[in-house]
Amino acid sequence: MPGAKRLQPVKREPAALSIAHQLTEAIMDGTLPPGTQLGEAELAAELGVSRGPLREAMQRLVQQGIARSEPHRGVFVTTLTEDDVRDIYLARTAVESAACRLILRRDPQGTADRLALVHRAMAEAAKRGDPTALSAADTELHQVLVDESGSPRLKRMAQTLFVETRMCITALQDKYPVPDVMVDEHAEIIQAIRDGDEEHLLRLMDEHMQDAVRRLTQEPAQEIQDTAVAAAGS
C-alpha cells in the first residue's frame, strides 16, 4: 500500500461506516494517493474485516465521488483535474457564503470564539512548519463554520467538498498558500464575523476561495472571477 501511514483494524460496528471513514482519511492525507486501486483482498487483510462491509464502504466512496468504479477493473481513488478544483471551490463559495449569512443571524460572537480556537491550532501548525496539521486545521475551521450555520443540508453538502479539498491540497501541496498567508486570511474572516459586517465577510470569503483556486491551478484571478460570475448567472 502506498505511503508510510498504515490503516488500522476496524474495531466497532457498523463496520462499513468505520471502513469508509478510515479509507476517506487515508485518501485525504495522501496515504491512498489519486489513481490508487482499492484492492479488496489487500484492504480486507489490512483492516481485519470481511469483504462484504468493505465493498459497502467502497461503494459509499464511489457515491461521494472520491473513488470511481471501472467495470472489470475495480475501484480507484479519484484523480482530480484543474477543472475539478475550480468546481469544488465554486461550490464551496456558495455553501460557505450561505453559512456566513446564517451565522450573522444566529450567534456571530459565539461562532467567532469557536473558530478562534481552531485558528490557534492553525497558527501553531504554521509556526511548527507542519503542513499536514495546517491542512487539517484549515479543513476543521471551515467545517466549524458550516456547522455553526445550523443548516443540516449545508453541512451534508460541505462534507464531500471538504474531502475533495483535502485531496487537492495533498496532491498539490507545493502550490498551496504559504502558512502565514493562510493564517492571516482566516483571521480576517473571523474578525469580519465578530464585526457582523456581512458585505465584507462575503467579499473575504470569495477572495479566500479565489486565492486558493489561483494557487492550486496557477490561474489568473480575473479568469476565476469571470467563471464564478458566469456560473452564478447561468
Short mmCIF file of N, CA, C and O in Angstrom, two decimals, residues 36-88:
data_model
loop_
_atom_site.label_atom_id
_atom_site.label_comp_id
_atom_site.label_asym_id
_atom_site.label_seq_id
_atom_site.Cartn_x
_atom_site.Cartn_y
_atom_site.Cartn_z
N THR A 36 -4.87 5.31 -7.04
CA THR A 36 -4.61 4.05 -6.36
C THR A 36 -5.80 3.10 -6.48
O THR A 36 -6.94 3.49 -6.27
N GLN A 37 -5.53 1.85 -6.82
CA GLN A 37 -6.60 0.86 -6.86
C GLN A 37 -6.87 0.37 -5.44
O GLN A 37 -5.94 0.05 -4.69
N LEU A 38 -8.14 0.33 -5.08
CA LEU A 38 -8.55 -0.15 -3.77
C LEU A 38 -8.80 -1.65 -3.88
O LEU A 38 -9.92 -2.10 -4.12
N GLY A 39 -7.75 -2.43 -3.71
CA GLY A 39 -7.85 -3.88 -3.85
C GLY A 39 -8.56 -4.51 -2.66
O GLY A 39 -8.16 -4.29 -1.52
N GLU A 40 -9.57 -5.29 -2.93
CA GLU A 40 -10.38 -5.87 -1.86
C GLU A 40 -9.56 -6.79 -0.95
O GLU A 40 -9.64 -6.68 0.28
N ALA A 41 -8.80 -7.70 -1.53
CA ALA A 41 -8.07 -8.67 -0.73
C ALA A 41 -7.07 -7.99 0.20
O ALA A 41 -6.98 -8.29 1.40
N GLU A 42 -6.30 -7.06 -0.34
CA GLU A 42 -5.27 -6.37 0.45
C GLU A 42 -5.90 -5.54 1.55
O GLU A 42 -5.46 -5.57 2.71
N LEU A 43 -6.95 -4.76 1.21
CA LEU A 43 -7.59 -3.91 2.21
C LEU A 43 -8.30 -4.73 3.28
O LEU A 43 -8.25 -4.38 4.46
N ALA A 44 -8.96 -5.81 2.89
CA ALA A 44 -9.66 -6.65 3.87
C ALA A 44 -8.67 -7.22 4.88
O ALA A 44 -8.94 -7.25 6.09
N ALA A 45 -7.51 -7.65 4.39
CA ALA A 45 -6.49 -8.19 5.29
C ALA A 45 -5.93 -7.12 6.20
O ALA A 45 -5.74 -7.32 7.41
N GLU A 46 -5.66 -5.93 5.64
CA GLU A 46 -5.05 -4.85 6.43
C GLU A 46 -6.01 -4.31 7.49
O GLU A 46 -5.60 -3.98 8.61
N LEU A 47 -7.29 -4.22 7.14
CA LEU A 47 -8.29 -3.70 8.07
C LEU A 47 -8.84 -4.77 9.01
O LEU A 47 -9.47 -4.44 10.01
N GLY A 48 -8.64 -6.03 8.67
CA GLY A 48 -9.15 -7.11 9.50
C GLY A 48 -10.65 -7.25 9.41
O GLY A 48 -11.33 -7.50 10.41
N VAL A 49 -11.19 -7.10 8.20
CA VAL A 49 -12.63 -7.18 8.00
C VAL A 49 -12.93 -8.13 6.85
O VAL A 49 -12.06 -8.49 6.08
N SER A 50 -14.21 -8.51 6.74
CA SER A 50 -14.63 -9.33 5.62
C SER A 50 -14.90 -8.45 4.41
O SER A 50 -15.01 -7.22 4.53
N ARG A 51 -15.04 -9.06 3.26
CA ARG A 51 -15.19 -8.29 2.04
C ARG A 51 -16.57 -7.63 1.90
O ARG A 51 -16.69 -6.64 1.18
N GLY A 52 -17.58 -8.18 2.57
CA GLY A 52 -18.93 -7.61 2.47
C GLY A 52 -18.99 -6.15 2.90
O GLY A 52 -19.35 -5.27 2.10
N PRO A 53 -18.65 -5.85 4.16
CA PRO A 53 -18.67 -4.44 4.59
C PRO A 53 -17.65 -3.57 3.87
O PRO A 53 -17.85 -2.38 3.69
N LEU A 54 -16.53 -4.19 3.43
CA LEU A 54 -15.54 -3.42 2.68
C LEU A 54 -16.13 -2.97 1.35
O LEU A 54 -15.96 -1.80 0.96
N ARG A 55 -16.84 -3.86 0.66
CA ARG A 55 -17.47 -3.47 -0.61
C ARG A 55 -18.48 -2.35 -0.38
O ARG A 55 -18.59 -1.43 -1.19
N GLU A 56 -19.26 -2.46 0.70
CA GLU A 56 -20.24 -1.42 1.00
C GLU A 56 -19.55 -0.08 1.25
O GLU A 56 -20.00 0.97 0.78
N ALA A 57 -18.45 -0.11 1.99
CA ALA A 57 -17.70 1.12 2.26
C ALA A 57 -17.14 1.72 0.98
O ALA A 57 -17.20 2.94 0.76
N MET A 58 -16.61 0.88 0.10
CA MET A 58 -16.06 1.37 -1.15
C MET A 58 -17.16 1.97 -2.03
O MET A 58 -16.93 2.97 -2.72
N GLN A 59 -18.36 1.38 -1.98
CA GLN A 59 -19.46 1.93 -2.75
C GLN A 59 -19.85 3.31 -2.23
O GLN A 59 -20.21 4.20 -3.00
N ARG A 60 -19.75 3.51 -0.92
CA ARG A 60 -20.01 4.83 -0.33
C ARG A 60 -19.05 5.87 -0.90
O ARG A 60 -19.43 7.00 -1.22
N LEU A 61 -17.79 5.49 -1.02
CA LEU A 61 -16.78 6.40 -1.57
C LEU A 61 -17.08 6.72 -3.03
O LEU A 61 -16.89 7.85 -3.48
N VAL A 62 -17.53 5.72 -3.77
CA VAL A 62 -17.89 5.94 -5.18
C VAL A 62 -19.07 6.91 -5.27
O VAL A 62 -19.08 7.82 -6.10
N GLN A 63 -20.06 6.73 -4.40
CA GLN A 63 -21.23 7.61 -4.40
C GLN A 63 -20.84 9.05 -4.06
O GLN A 63 -21.43 10.00 -4.58
N GLN A 64 -19.85 9.21 -3.20
CA GLN A 64 -19.38 10.54 -2.84
C GLN A 64 -18.54 11.19 -3.94
O GLN A 64 -18.33 12.40 -3.94
N GLY A 65 -18.04 10.37 -4.85
CA GLY A 65 -17.21 10.91 -5.93
C GLY A 65 -15.73 10.93 -5.63
O GLY A 65 -14.94 11.42 -6.44
N ILE A 66 -15.32 10.40 -4.48
CA ILE A 66 -13.89 10.40 -4.15
C ILE A 66 -13.21 9.11 -4.58
O ILE A 66 -11.99 8.96 -4.43
N ALA A 67 -14.00 8.19 -5.10
CA ALA A 67 -13.46 6.99 -5.75
C ALA A 67 -14.32 6.72 -6.98
O ALA A 67 -15.45 7.20 -7.08
N ARG A 68 -13.76 5.97 -7.92
CA ARG A 68 -14.51 5.65 -9.14
C ARG A 68 -14.44 4.14 -9.38
O ARG A 68 -13.42 3.50 -9.07
N SER A 69 -15.51 3.60 -9.92
CA SER A 69 -15.57 2.17 -10.22
C SER A 69 -15.44 1.96 -11.72
O SER A 69 -16.18 2.58 -12.50
N GLU A 70 -14.50 1.12 -12.13
CA GLU A 70 -14.29 0.82 -13.53
C GLU A 70 -14.66 -0.64 -13.78
O GLU A 70 -14.09 -1.53 -13.15
N PRO A 71 -15.61 -0.87 -14.68
CA PRO A 71 -16.04 -2.25 -14.97
C PRO A 71 -14.87 -3.16 -15.32
O PRO A 71 -13.98 -2.78 -16.10
N HIS A 72 -14.87 -4.34 -14.69
CA HIS A 72 -13.87 -5.38 -14.95
C HIS A 72 -12.46 -4.98 -14.49
O HIS A 72 -11.50 -5.71 -14.75
N ARG A 73 -12.33 -3.84 -13.84
CA ARG A 73 -11.00 -3.41 -13.35
C ARG A 73 -10.98 -3.21 -11.84
O ARG A 73 -10.01 -3.58 -11.18
N GLY A 74 -12.01 -2.61 -11.28
CA GLY A 74 -12.04 -2.39 -9.85
C GLY A 74 -12.35 -0.96 -9.47
O GLY A 74 -12.86 -0.18 -10.28
N VAL A 75 -12.04 -0.61 -8.23
CA VAL A 75 -12.32 0.72 -7.69
C VAL A 75 -11.00 1.46 -7.48
O VAL A 75 -10.04 0.88 -6.96
N PHE A 76 -10.98 2.73 -7.90
CA PHE A 76 -9.76 3.53 -7.83
C PHE A 76 -10.04 4.87 -7.15
O PHE A 76 -11.14 5.42 -7.27
N VAL A 77 -9.04 5.40 -6.46
CA VAL A 77 -9.15 6.74 -5.88
C VAL A 77 -9.24 7.75 -7.03
O VAL A 77 -8.46 7.68 -7.99
N THR A 78 -10.18 8.66 -6.93
CA THR A 78 -10.38 9.66 -7.98
C THR A 78 -9.18 10.57 -8.12
O THR A 78 -8.56 10.98 -7.14
N THR A 79 -8.84 10.88 -9.37
CA THR A 79 -7.81 11.86 -9.66
C THR A 79 -8.50 13.16 -10.07
O THR A 79 -9.26 13.19 -11.04
N LEU A 80 -8.27 14.22 -9.32
CA LEU A 80 -8.94 15.50 -9.56
C LEU A 80 -8.15 16.33 -10.57
O LEU A 80 -6.94 16.45 -10.49
N THR A 81 -8.87 16.92 -11.51
CA THR A 81 -8.26 17.78 -12.52
C THR A 81 -8.36 19.24 -12.07
O THR A 81 -9.02 19.56 -11.07
N GLU A 82 -7.75 20.14 -12.83
CA GLU A 82 -7.86 21.57 -12.52
C GLU A 82 -9.30 22.05 -12.66
O GLU A 82 -9.75 22.91 -11.91
N ASP A 83 -10.06 21.47 -13.59
CA ASP A 83 -11.48 21.82 -13.70
C ASP A 83 -12.24 21.39 -12.45
O ASP A 83 -13.15 22.08 -11.99
N ASP A 84 -11.86 20.24 -11.89
CA ASP A 84 -12.47 19.79 -10.64
C ASP A 84 -12.16 20.78 -9.51
O ASP A 84 -13.03 21.10 -8.70
N VAL A 85 -10.92 21.24 -9.45
CA VAL A 85 -10.53 22.21 -8.41
C VAL A 85 -11.41 23.45 -8.50
O VAL A 85 -11.94 23.93 -7.49
N ARG A 86 -11.57 23.99 -9.71
CA ARG A 86 -12.40 25.19 -9.89
C ARG A 86 -13.84 24.93 -9.44
O ARG A 86 -14.47 25.75 -8.77
N ASP A 87 -14.36 23.76 -9.82
CA ASP A 87 -15.75 23.44 -9.49
C ASP A 87 -15.93 23.23 -7.99
O ASP A 87 -16.93 23.65 -7.40
N ILE A 88 -14.96 22.58 -7.36
CA ILE A 88 -15.03 22.36 -5.91
C ILE A 88 -15.09 23.69 -5.17
O ILE A 88 -15.93 23.89 -4.28
#
